[in-house]
GROMACS .gro file of N, CA and C in nm:
model
  528
    1PHE      N    1  -4.577  23.567 -13.679
    1PHE     CA    2  -4.699  23.609 -13.576
    1PHE      C    3  -4.769  23.667 -13.678
    2ASN      N    4  -4.733  23.782 -13.785
    2ASN     CA    5  -4.789  23.825 -13.868
    2ASN      C    6  -4.866  23.717 -13.952
    3LEU      N    7  -4.789  23.625 -13.988
    3LEU     CA    8  -4.886  23.505 -14.094
    3LEU      C    9  -4.981  23.468 -14.041
    4VAL      N   10  -4.973  23.425 -13.900
    4VAL     CA   11  -5.112  23.378 -13.837
    4VAL      C   12  -5.239  23.473 -13.831
    5LYS      N   13  -5.160  23.597 -13.823
    5LYS     CA   14  -5.289  23.708 -13.761
    5LYS      C   15  -5.353  23.740 -13.922
    6SER      N   16  -5.260  23.681 -14.028
    6SER     CA   17  -5.339  23.726 -14.178
    6SER      C   18  -5.400  23.606 -14.184
    7ILE      N   19  -5.342  23.481 -14.182
    7ILE     CA   20  -5.461  23.395 -14.219
    7ILE      C   21  -5.595  23.387 -14.112
    8LYS      N   22  -5.567  23.416 -13.997
    8LYS     CA   23  -5.708  23.426 -13.928
    8LYS      C   24  -5.822  23.532 -13.964
    9GLN      N   25  -5.757  23.655 -14.046
    9GLN     CA   26  -5.811  23.719 -14.116
    9GLN      C   27  -5.890  23.677 -14.201
   10LYS      N   28  -5.840  23.565 -14.239
   10LYS     CA   29  -5.896  23.518 -14.393
   10LYS      C   30  -5.986  23.397 -14.398
   11VAL      N   31  -5.972  23.340 -14.258
   11VAL     CA   32  -6.043  23.193 -14.286
   11VAL      C   33  -6.156  23.207 -14.163
   12ASN      N   34  -6.240  23.131 -14.158
   12ASN     CA   35  -6.334  23.103 -14.067
   12ASN      C   36  -6.319  22.955 -13.996
   13ILE      N   37  -6.209  22.904 -14.018
   13ILE     CA   38  -6.207  22.778 -13.948
   13ILE      C   39  -6.079  22.785 -13.855
   14PRO      N   40  -6.060  22.692 -13.765
   14PRO     CA   41  -5.963  22.706 -13.633
   14PRO      C   42  -5.833  22.677 -13.724
   15VAL      N   43  -5.720  22.774 -13.651
   15VAL     CA   44  -5.580  22.758 -13.725
   15VAL      C   45  -5.457  22.713 -13.627
   16ALA      N   46  -5.431  22.591 -13.643
   16ALA     CA   47  -5.330  22.494 -13.546
   16ALA      C   48  -5.153  22.546 -13.561
   17VAL      N   49  -5.071  22.600 -13.496
   17VAL     CA   50  -4.950  22.605 -13.529
   17VAL      C   51  -4.879  22.483 -13.489
   18LYS      N   52  -4.801  22.467 -13.587
   18LYS     CA   53  -4.724  22.358 -13.535
   18LYS      C   54  -4.569  22.407 -13.501
   19LEU      N   55  -4.529  22.336 -13.387
   19LEU     CA   56  -4.408  22.430 -13.365
   19LEU      C   57  -4.286  22.317 -13.332
   20SER      N   58  -4.151  22.405 -13.304
   20SER     CA   59  -4.041  22.322 -13.315
   20SER      C   60  -4.013  22.310 -13.143
   21PRO      N   61  -3.924  22.240 -13.088
   21PRO     CA   62  -3.884  22.276 -12.957
   21PRO      C   63  -3.769  22.342 -12.931
   22TYR      N   64  -3.731  22.451 -13.029
   22TYR     CA   65  -3.604  22.513 -13.036
   22TYR      C   66  -3.638  22.683 -12.995
   23PHE      N   67  -3.742  22.721 -12.937
   23PHE     CA   68  -3.747  22.862 -12.910
   23PHE      C   69  -3.682  22.890 -12.783
   24THR      N   70  -3.618  23.028 -12.765
   24THR     CA   71  -3.559  23.068 -12.644
   24THR      C   72  -3.662  23.057 -12.531
   25SER      N   73  -3.765  23.110 -12.572
   25SER     CA   74  -3.866  23.108 -12.447
   25SER      C   75  -4.000  23.071 -12.513
   26THR      N   76  -4.047  22.944 -12.486
   26THR     CA   77  -4.137  22.871 -12.558
   26THR      C   78  -4.291  22.967 -12.520
   27PRO      N   79  -4.311  22.980 -12.371
   27PRO     CA   80  -4.416  23.041 -12.324
   27PRO      C   81  -4.429  23.174 -12.399
   28ASN      N   82  -4.324  23.266 -12.413
   28ASN     CA   83  -4.345  23.370 -12.452
   28ASN      C   84  -4.426  23.347 -12.618
   29THR      N   85  -4.330  23.279 -12.692
   29THR     CA   86  -4.351  23.248 -12.834
   29THR      C   87  -4.501  23.199 -12.847
   30LEU      N   88  -4.539  23.110 -12.756
   30LEU     CA   89  -4.699  23.074 -12.793
   30LEU      C   90  -4.790  23.173 -12.728
   31LYS      N   91  -4.753  23.258 -12.623
   31LYS     CA   92  -4.818  23.370 -12.605
   31LYS      C   93  -4.852  23.461 -12.717
   32ASN      N   94  -4.753  23.494 -12.776
   32ASN     CA   95  -4.746  23.569 -12.924
   32ASN      C   96  -4.849  23.524 -13.027
   33PHE      N   97  -4.842  23.399 -13.037
   33PHE     CA   98  -4.916  23.343 -13.164
   33PHE      C   99  -5.058  23.323 -13.073
   34GLU      N  100  -5.096  23.302 -12.975
   34GLU     CA  101  -5.213  23.320 -12.919
   34GLU      C  102  -5.280  23.468 -12.959
   35LYS      N  103  -5.212  23.565 -12.901
   35LYS     CA  104  -5.241  23.703 -12.945
   35LYS      C  105  -5.273  23.725 -13.076
   36ALA      N  106  -5.185  23.646 -13.163
   36ALA     CA  107  -5.186  23.676 -13.315
   36ALA      C  108  -5.346  23.589 -13.392
   37GLY      N  109  -5.369  23.501 -13.315
   37GLY     CA  110  -5.533  23.426 -13.297
   37GLY      C  111  -5.476  23.269 -13.329
   38ALA      N  112  -5.391  23.224 -13.281
   38ALA     CA  113  -5.365  23.081 -13.296
   38ALA      C  114  -5.497  23.013 -13.204
   39ASP      N  115  -5.552  22.914 -13.269
   39ASP     CA  116  -5.650  22.820 -13.183
   39ASP      C  117  -5.614  22.694 -13.125
   40ALA      N  118  -5.484  22.677 -13.167
   40ALA     CA  119  -5.408  22.553 -13.115
   40ALA      C  120  -5.307  22.508 -13.150
   41PHE      N  121  -5.183  22.452 -13.066
   41PHE     CA  122  -5.076  22.435 -13.089
   41PHE      C  123  -5.018  22.291 -13.109
   42VAL      N  124  -4.948  22.286 -13.222
   42VAL     CA  125  -4.891  22.113 -13.206
   42VAL      C  126  -4.765  22.097 -13.161
   43ILE      N  127  -4.724  22.048 -13.051
   43ILE     CA  128  -4.603  22.027 -12.986
   43ILE      C  129  -4.547  21.887 -13.010
   44PHE      N  130  -4.431  21.852 -13.035
   44PHE     CA  131  -4.313  21.942 -13.104
   44PHE      C  132  -4.297  21.883 -13.239
   45ASN      N  133  -4.291  21.964 -13.343
   45ASN     CA  134  -4.240  21.895 -13.492
   45ASN      C  135  -4.127  21.851 -13.500
   46ARG      N  136  -4.097  21.724 -13.550
   46ARG     CA  137  -3.981  21.659 -13.615
   46ARG      C  138  -3.929  21.707 -13.729
   47PHE      N  139  -3.802  21.770 -13.675
   47PHE     CA  140  -3.783  21.792 -13.853
   47PHE      C  141  -3.681  21.670 -13.928
   48TYR      N  142  -3.680  21.702 -14.041
   48TYR     CA  143  -3.590  21.622 -14.128
   48TYR      C  144  -3.457  21.615 -14.127
   49GLN      N  145  -3.387  21.522 -14.073
   49GLN     CA  146  -3.236  21.562 -14.023
   49GLN      C  147  -3.147  21.457 -14.141
   50PRO      N  148  -3.082  21.518 -14.243
   50PRO     CA  149  -3.020  21.401 -14.318
   50PRO      C  150  -2.895  21.370 -14.265
   51ASP      N  151  -2.815  21.296 -14.344
   51ASP     CA  152  -2.723  21.232 -14.229
   51ASP      C  153  -2.599  21.242 -14.377
   52LEU      N  154  -2.469  21.238 -14.353
   52LEU     CA  155  -2.412  21.241 -14.441
   52LEU      C  156  -2.306  21.114 -14.482
   53ASP      N  157  -2.306  21.045 -14.592
   53ASP     CA  158  -2.220  20.938 -14.608
   53ASP      C  159  -2.063  20.995 -14.663
   54ILE      N  160  -1.998  20.965 -14.548
   54ILE     CA  161  -1.845  21.058 -14.564
   54ILE      C  162  -1.773  20.953 -14.675
   55GLU      N  163  -1.823  20.842 -14.735
   55GLU     CA  164  -1.741  20.804 -14.808
   55GLU      C  165  -1.760  20.813 -14.952
   56ASN      N  166  -1.891  20.855 -14.953
   56ASN     CA  167  -1.924  20.903 -15.134
   56ASN      C  168  -1.939  21.056 -15.093
   57LEU      N  169  -1.911  21.124 -15.016
   57LEU     CA  170  -1.975  21.255 -15.013
   57LEU      C  171  -2.075  21.313 -15.038
   58GLU      N  172  -2.162  21.261 -14.986
   58GLU     CA  173  -2.297  21.281 -15.019
   58GLU      C  174  -2.405  21.320 -14.924
   59VAL      N  175  -2.473  21.379 -14.927
   59VAL     CA  176  -2.614  21.405 -14.813
   59VAL      C  177  -2.704  21.300 -14.815
   60THR      N  178  -2.716  21.204 -14.718
   60THR     CA  179  -2.827  21.099 -14.753
   60THR      C  180  -2.952  21.129 -14.647
   61PRO      N  181  -3.072  21.080 -14.725
   61PRO     CA  182  -3.206  21.075 -14.648
   61PRO      C  183  -3.165  20.992 -14.551
   62ASN      N  184  -3.255  21.021 -14.428
   62ASN     CA  185  -3.218  20.912 -14.314
   62ASN      C  186  -3.357  20.942 -14.202
   63ILE      N  187  -3.484  20.896 -14.240
   63ILE     CA  188  -3.575  20.908 -14.162
   63ILE      C  189  -3.575  20.811 -14.052
   64ILE      N  190  -3.571  20.881 -13.916
   64ILE     CA  191  -3.578  20.780 -13.807
   64ILE      C  192  -3.695  20.794 -13.721
   65LEU      N  193  -3.786  20.710 -13.718
   65LEU     CA  194  -3.913  20.741 -13.661
   65LEU      C  195  -3.876  20.739 -13.511
   66SER      N  196  -4.002  20.788 -13.477
   66SER     CA  197  -3.996  20.844 -13.337
   66SER      C  198  -4.027  20.711 -13.217
   67SER      N  199  -3.971  20.774 -13.111
   67SER     CA  200  -4.012  20.632 -13.005
   67SER      C  201  -4.074  20.704 -12.875
   68SER      N  202  -4.149  20.626 -12.803
   68SER     CA  203  -4.191  20.675 -12.686
   68SER      C  204  -4.115  20.742 -12.587
   69GLU      N  205  -3.989  20.746 -12.614
   69GLU     CA  206  -3.898  20.798 -12.506
   69GLU      C  207  -3.877  20.951 -12.533
   70GLU      N  208  -3.946  20.988 -12.708
   70GLU     CA  209  -3.937  21.135 -12.732
   70GLU      C  210  -4.056  21.204 -12.666
   71LEU      N  211  -4.153  21.122 -12.614
   71LEU     CA  212  -4.280  21.198 -12.559
   71LEU      C  213  -4.256  21.295 -12.416
   72ARG      N  214  -4.152  21.265 -12.354
   72ARG     CA  215  -4.116  21.319 -12.217
   72ARG      C  216  -4.132  21.498 -12.258
   73LEU      N  217  -4.048  21.513 -12.348
   73LEU     CA  218  -4.025  21.686 -12.403
   73LEU      C  219  -4.170  21.732 -12.380
   74ARG      N  220  -4.260  21.662 -12.469
   74ARG     CA  221  -4.375  21.726 -12.510
   74ARG      C  222  -4.466  21.736 -12.389
   75ILE      N  223  -4.454  21.602 -12.297
   75ILE     CA  224  -4.565  21.594 -12.178
   75ILE      C  225  -4.527  21.725 -12.099
   76ARG      N  226  -4.375  21.722 -12.083
   76ARG     CA  227  -4.347  21.837 -11.990
   76ARG      C  228  -4.388  21.957 -12.060
   77TRP      N  229  -4.390  22.018 -12.177
   77TRP     CA  230  -4.429  22.139 -12.196
   77TRP      C  231  -4.586  22.114 -12.228
   78ALA      N  232  -4.676  22.042 -12.248
   78ALA     CA  233  -4.777  22.027 -12.239
   78ALA      C  234  -4.833  22.064 -12.090
   79ALA      N  235  -4.771  21.979 -11.995
   79ALA     CA  236  -4.799  22.013 -11.827
   79ALA      C  237  -4.777  22.156 -11.796
   80ILE      N  238  -4.667  22.215 -11.854
   80ILE     CA  239  -4.639  22.344 -11.811
   80ILE      C  240  -4.755  22.454 -11.880
   81LEU      N  241  -4.758  22.426 -12.037
   81LEU     CA  242  -4.865  22.514 -12.042
   81LEU      C  243  -5.000  22.519 -12.024
   82TYR      N  244  -5.063  22.410 -11.969
   82TYR     CA  245  -5.205  22.385 -11.968
   82TYR      C  246  -5.222  22.467 -11.854
   83GLY      N  247  -5.348  22.556 -11.856
   83GLY     CA  248  -5.435  22.639 -11.811
   83GLY      C  249  -5.368  22.767 -11.789
   84LYS      N  250  -5.251  22.778 -11.863
   84LYS     CA  251  -5.145  22.926 -11.909
   84LYS      C  252  -5.200  22.975 -12.047
   85ILE      N  253  -5.262  22.923 -12.109
   85ILE     CA  254  -5.290  22.930 -12.241
   85ILE      C  255  -5.406  22.884 -12.302
   86LYS      N  256  -5.500  22.982 -12.374
   86LYS     CA  257  -5.620  22.912 -12.433
   86LYS      C  258  -5.622  22.832 -12.524
   87PRO      N  259  -5.534  22.847 -12.646
   87PRO     CA  260  -5.529  22.766 -12.760
   87PRO      C  261  -5.526  22.605 -12.678
   88ASP      N  262  -5.565  22.499 -12.795
   88ASP     CA  263  -5.548  22.350 -12.730
   88ASP      C  264  -5.434  22.350 -12.795
   89ILE      N  265  -5.396  22.199 -12.688
   89ILE     CA  266  -5.250  22.158 -12.757
   89ILE      C  267  -5.261  22.018 -12.785
   90ALA      N  268  -5.185  22.015 -12.878
   90ALA     CA  269  -5.172  21.846 -12.971
   90ALA      C  270  -5.050  21.820 -12.921
   91ILE      N  271  -5.013  21.691 -12.907
   91ILE     CA  272  -4.891  21.645 -12.925
   91ILE      C  273  -4.842  21.545 -13.002
   92THR      N  274  -4.732  21.586 -13.093
   92THR     CA  275  -4.663  21.495 -13.205
   92THR      C  276  -4.539  21.438 -13.170
   93GLY      N  277  -4.510  21.324 -13.191
   93GLY     CA  278  -4.380  21.262 -13.132
   93GLY      C  279  -4.390  21.196 -13.040
   94GLY      N  280  -4.381  21.092 -13.041
   94GLY     CA  281  -4.374  20.983 -12.947
   94GLY      C  282  -4.445  20.909 -12.893
   95VAL      N  283  -4.571  20.921 -12.934
   95VAL     CA  284  -4.703  20.848 -12.921
   95VAL      C  285  -4.706  20.728 -12.985
   96HIS      N  286  -4.720  20.619 -12.885
   96HIS     CA  287  -4.676  20.475 -12.958
   96HIS      C  288  -4.798  20.357 -12.896
   97SER      N  289  -4.855  20.421 -12.793
   97SER     CA  290  -4.922  20.315 -12.713
   97SER      C  291  -5.045  20.398 -12.636
   98GLY      N  292  -5.139  20.334 -12.579
   98GLY     CA  293  -5.242  20.378 -12.493
   98GLY      C  294  -5.178  20.440 -12.403
   99ALA      N  295  -5.049  20.388 -12.309
   99ALA     CA  296  -5.008  20.451 -12.216
   99ALA      C  297  -4.954  20.592 -12.214
  100ASP      N  298  -4.921  20.606 -12.373
  100ASP     CA  299  -4.864  20.730 -12.416
  100ASP      C  300  -4.978  20.803 -12.467
  101VAL      N  301  -5.069  20.773 -12.491
  101VAL     CA  302  -5.211  20.850 -12.513
  101VAL      C  303  -5.248  20.915 -12.381
  102ILE      N  304  -5.266  20.864 -12.267
  102ILE     CA  305  -5.290  20.893 -12.140
  102ILE      C  306  -5.212  20.976 -12.086
  103LYS      N  307  -5.066  20.940 -12.116
  103LYS     CA  308  -4.951  21.039 -12.050
  103LYS      C  309  -4.982  21.178 -12.121
  104SER      N  310  -5.039  21.173 -12.254
  104SER     CA  311  -5.041  21.291 -12.321
  104SER      C  312  -5.172  21.407 -12.288
  105ILE      N  313  -5.294  21.332 -12.276
  105ILE     CA  314  -5.402  21.386 -12.174
  105ILE      C  315  -5.366  21.435 -12.062
  106MET      N  316  -5.327  21.372 -12.015
  106MET     CA  317  -5.325  21.368 -11.847
  106MET      C  318  -5.218  21.535 -11.829
  107SER      N  319  -5.110  21.518 -11.903
  107SER     CA  320  -5.028  21.642 -11.899
  107SER      C  321  -5.101  21.785 -11.973
  108GLY      N  322  -5.212  21.741 -12.028
  108GLY     CA  323  -5.260  21.895 -12.090
  108GLY      C  324  -5.324  21.894 -12.211
  109ALA      N  325  -5.265  21.782 -12.286
  109ALA     CA  326  -5.306  21.794 -12.455
  109ALA      C  327  -5.437  21.732 -12.456
  110LYS      N  328  -5.499  21.782 -12.589
  110LYS     CA  329  -5.645  21.752 -12.613
  110LYS      C  330  -5.591  21.615 -12.720
  111VAL      N  331  -5.491  21.647 -12.783
  111VAL     CA  332  -5.502  21.558 -12.904
  111VAL      C  333  -5.342  21.474 -12.923
  112SER      N  334  -5.340  21.336 -12.918
  112SER     CA  335  -5.193  21.272 -12.928
  112SER      C  336  -5.186  21.243 -13.096
  113MET      N  337  -5.098  21.270 -13.175
  113MET     CA  338  -5.098  21.229 -13.279
  113MET      C  339  -4.975  21.091 -13.279
  114MET      N  340  -4.993  21.002 -13.386
  114MET     CA  341  -4.884  20.910 -13.391
  114MET      C  342  -4.863  20.829 -13.513
  115THR      N  343  -4.807  20.926 -13.580
  115THR     CA  344  -4.771  20.878 -13.738
  115THR      C  345  -4.658  20.767 -13.722
  116SER      N  346  -4.565  20.786 -13.640
  116SER     CA  347  -4.462  20.688 -13.637
  116SER      C  348  -4.480  20.575 -13.643
  117SER      N  349  -4.571  20.558 -13.541
  117SER     CA  350  -4.649  20.433 -13.459
  117SER      C  351  -4.710  20.385 -13.581
  118LEU      N  352  -4.784  20.457 -13.701
  118LEU     CA  353  -4.869  20.389 -13.754
  118LEU      C  354  -4.800  20.320 -13.894
  119ILE      N  355  -4.704  20.427 -13.885
  119ILE     CA  356  -4.594  20.372 -14.014
  119ILE      C  357  -4.494  20.200 -13.974
  120LYS      N  358  -4.489  20.232 -13.845
  120LYS     CA  359  -4.426  20.113 -13.787
  120LYS      C  360  -4.503  20.008 -13.765
  121ASN      N  361  -4.664  19.988 -13.731
  121ASN     CA  362  -4.734  19.878 -13.700
  121ASN      C  363  -4.871  19.882 -13.785
  122GLY      N  364  -4.866  19.978 -13.880
  122GLY     CA  365  -4.974  19.970 -13.963
  122GLY      C  366  -5.122  20.023 -13.902
  123ILE      N  367  -5.221  20.069 -13.988
  123ILE     CA  368  -5.313  20.136 -13.941
  123ILE      C  369  -5.388  20.037 -13.868
  124GLU      N  370  -5.418  19.947 -13.852
  124GLU     CA  371  -5.484  19.835 -13.740
  124GLU      C  372  -5.428  19.883 -13.608
  125HIS      N  373  -5.315  19.951 -13.557
  125HIS     CA  374  -5.256  19.951 -13.444
  125HIS      C  375  -5.366  20.033 -13.394
  126ILE      N  376  -5.458  20.137 -13.429
  126ILE     CA  377  -5.506  20.206 -13.364
  126ILE      C  378  -5.600  20.148 -13.298
  127GLU      N  379  -5.641  20.021 -13.340
  127GLU     CA  380  -5.747  19.963 -13.246
  127GLU      C  381  -5.691  19.943 -13.117
  128LYS      N  382  -5.560  19.863 -13.118
  128LYS     CA  383  -5.501  19.831 -12.996
  128LYS      C  384  -5.451  19.944 -12.889
  129VAL      N  385  -5.423  20.077 -12.964
  129VAL     CA  386  -5.400  20.172 -12.872
  129VAL      C  387  -5.565  20.230 -12.787
  130LEU      N  388  -5.649  20.210 -12.901
  130LEU     CA  389  -5.790  20.273 -12.849
  130LEU      C  390  -5.819  20.160 -12.725
  131SER      N  391  -5.796  20.007 -12.743
  131SER     CA  392  -5.816  19.913 -12.658
  131SER      C  393  -5.734  19.965 -12.534
  132GLU      N  394  -5.612  19.966 -12.528
  132GLU     CA  395  -5.547  19.994 -12.421
  132GLU      C  396  -5.596  20.123 -12.362
  133THR      N  397  -5.625  20.219 -12.404
  133THR     CA  398  -5.659  20.348 -12.387
  133THR      C  399  -5.785  20.316 -12.284
  134SER      N  400  -5.903  20.279 -12.334
  134SER     CA  401  -6.000  20.221 -12.281
  134SER      C  402  -6.021  20.144 -12.176
  135ASP      N  403  -5.897  20.036 -12.151
  135ASP     CA  404  -5.885  19.945 -12.064
  135ASP      C  405  -5.820  20.020 -11.961
  136TRP      N  406  -5.719  20.118 -11.993
  136TRP     CA  407  -5.692  20.194 -11.871
  136TRP      C  408  -5.777  20.238 -11.798
  137LEU      N  409  -5.847  20.355 -11.887
  137LEU     CA  410  -5.935  20.433 -11.836
  137LEU      C  411  -6.047  20.370 -11.738
  138SER      N  412  -6.087  20.217 -11.769
  138SER     CA  413  -6.209  20.175 -11.721
  138SER      C  414  -6.117  20.093 -11.575
  139SER      N  415  -6.011  20.019 -11.606
  139SER     CA  416  -5.936  19.970 -11.492
  139SER      C  417  -5.889  20.114 -11.370
  140HIS      N  418  -5.891  20.208 -11.415
  140HIS     CA  419  -5.856  20.332 -11.314
  140HIS      C  420  -5.990  20.389 -11.269
  141GLU      N  421  -6.093  20.333 -11.333
  141GLU     CA  422  -6.222  20.400 -11.267
  141GLU      C  423  -6.242  20.527 -11.334
  142TYR      N  424  -6.214  20.561 -11.427
  142TYR     CA  425  -6.250  20.707 -11.497
  142TYR      C  426  -6.352  20.722 -11.602
  143GLU      N  427  -6.427  20.772 -11.628
  143GLU     CA  428  -6.549  20.732 -11.698
  143GLU      C  429  -6.498  20.812 -11.862
  144SER      N  430  -6.425  20.889 -11.862
  144SER     CA  431  -6.363  20.907 -12.028
  144SER      C  432  -6.265  20.958 -12.007
  145ILE      N  433  -6.202  20.990 -12.168
  145ILE     CA  434  -6.096  21.063 -12.165
  145ILE      C  435  -6.062  21.210 -12.104
  146LYS      N  436  -6.182  21.286 -12.128
  146LYS     CA  437  -6.205  21.395 -12.095
  146LYS      C  438  -6.174  21.415 -11.934
  147SER      N  439  -6.219  21.312 -11.846
  147SER     CA  440  -6.225  21.325 -11.709
  147SER      C  441  -6.041  21.334 -11.659
  148ILE      N  442  -5.975  21.298 -11.760
  148ILE     CA  443  -5.834  21.283 -11.709
  148ILE      C  444  -5.744  21.406 -11.771
  149HIS      N  445  -5.815  21.495 -11.834
  149HIS     CA  446  -5.748  21.621 -11.926
  149HIS      C  447  -5.669  21.713 -11.816
  150GLY      N  448  -5.545  21.691 -11.819
  150GLY     CA  449  -5.476  21.820 -11.736
  150GLY      C  450  -5.470  21.792 -11.620
  151ILE      N  451  -5.494  21.637 -11.535
  151ILE     CA  452  -5.479  21.625 -11.431
  151ILE      C  453  -5.378  21.602 -11.380
  152MET      N  454  -5.255  21.576 -11.451
  152MET     CA  455  -5.105  21.583 -11.422
  152MET      C  456  -5.028  21.672 -11.456
  153SER      N  457  -5.117  21.821 -11.476
  153SER     CA  458  -5.037  21.917 -11.562
  153SER      C  459  -4.967  22.019 -11.433
  154GLN      N  460  -4.857  22.083 -11.473
  154GLN     CA  461  -4.840  22.175 -11.346
  154GLN      C  462  -4.912  22.226 -11.236
  155LYS      N  463  -5.013  22.284 -11.298
  155LYS     CA  464  -5.119  22.348 -11.230
  155LYS      C  465  -5.192  22.240 -11.140
  156ASN      N  466  -5.197  22.130 -11.152
  156ASN     CA  467  -5.294  22.019 -11.089
  156ASN      C  468  -5.211  21.929 -10.992
  157VAL      N  469  -5.066  21.919 -11.042
  157VAL     CA  470  -4.993  21.816 -10.924
  157VAL      C  471  -4.958  21.870 -10.786
  158SER      N  472  -4.933  21.777 -10.709
  158SER     CA  473  -4.891  21.832 -10.568
  158SER      C  474  -4.724  21.913 -10.574
  159SER      N  475  -4.680  21.877 -10.662
  159SER     CA  476  -4.499  21.924 -10.656
  159SER      C  477  -4.493  21.975 -10.803
  160PRO      N  478  -4.558  22.094 -10.819
  160PRO     CA  479  -4.554  22.165 -10.973
  160PRO      C  480  -4.409  22.215 -11.001
  161SER      N  481  -4.303  22.187 -10.894
  161SER     CA  482  -4.163  22.223 -10.945
  161SER      C  483  -4.099  22.102 -11.000
  162ALA      N  484  -4.158  21.993 -11.022
  162ALA     CA  485  -4.133  21.868 -11.091
  162ALA      C  486  -4.120  21.870 -11.251
  163TYR      N  487  -4.194  22.006 -11.266
  163TYR     CA  488  -4.145  22.031 -11.401
  163TYR      C  489  -4.070  22.158 -11.447
  164GLU      N  490  -3.979  22.183 -11.361
  164GLU     CA  491  -3.887  22.307 -11.361
  164GLU      C  492  -3.766  22.260 -11.366
  165ARG      N  493  -3.669  22.322 -11.432
  165ARG     CA  494  -3.529  22.288 -11.436
  165ARG      C  495  -3.468  22.287 -11.290
  166ALA      N  496  -3.517  22.346 -11.207
  166ALA     CA  497  -3.465  22.364 -11.067
  166ALA      C  498  -3.455  22.192 -11.018
  167ASN      N  499  -3.531  22.104 -11.093
  167ASN     CA  500  -3.583  21.965 -10.997
  167ASN      C  501  -3.461  21.867 -11.090
  168TYR      N  502  -3.342  21.920 -11.162
  168TYR     CA  503  -3.245  21.862 -11.267
  168TYR      C  504  -3.180  21.786 -11.169
  169MET      N  505  -3.105  21.844 -11.046
  169MET     CA  506  -3.055  21.762 -10.961
  169MET      C  507  -3.126  21.641 -10.916
  170LYS      N  508  -3.237  21.674 -10.846
  170LYS     CA  509  -3.327  21.544 -10.798
  170LYS      C  510  -3.350  21.439 -10.911
  171ALA      N  511  -3.374  21.471 -11.039
  171ALA     CA  512  -3.354  21.389 -11.157
  171ALA      C  513  -3.228  21.308 -11.176
  172LEU      N  514  -3.154  21.370 -11.142
  172LEU     CA  515  -2.995  21.309 -11.204
  172LEU      C  516  -2.976  21.200 -11.090
  173GLY      N  517  -3.009  21.259 -10.941
  173GLY     CA  518  -3.004  21.159 -10.815
  173GLY      C  519  -3.091  21.029 -10.852
  174SER      N  520  -3.195  21.013 -10.937
  174SER     CA  521  -3.287  20.916 -10.940
  174SER      C  522  -3.217  20.811 -11.051
  175TYR      N  523  -3.140  20.817 -11.114
  175TYR     CA  524  -3.093  20.774 -11.233
  175TYR      C  525  -3.011  20.645 -11.158
  176LYS      N  526  -3.085  20.521 -11.219
  176LYS     CA  527  -3.019  20.375 -11.175
  176LYS      C  528  -2.966  20.331 -11.270
   0.00000   0.00000   0.00000
């Protein structure tokens, strides 16, 4: 928190804090970063996790790119935090398609990052994702990406408990 505060005192540009999902109390941590002056949060950073080669007794690099399934943790937290903190939210990890962008924005993020998708599919993949996003907005009669910002956040859904741990048994019961 002190580092963010010190940086904010020295620069005149927005400061985003890239976070991991491993805090005991994510809302409290973000509130403290907000008090320190953070302008935005990037949820959630994926850490490099090496593997072990047990035959040669070596630590080996093993980059595994994200998949759309990883987006769920991020949209859950974006949805919970939306409207409860002032800093903007960016989602990193799990964004691979137009549908993933739509989910990210609906949950409350203002930015969707998609590095793994671009590594897998090349820079031209951006055009496909933009087209998918635009087509979805048009077919559902939304004027812009801004018009869906936060509409599926905990603050705006009819059943806010769907984002809480109390909904765990219901989720288990839905498994097919």
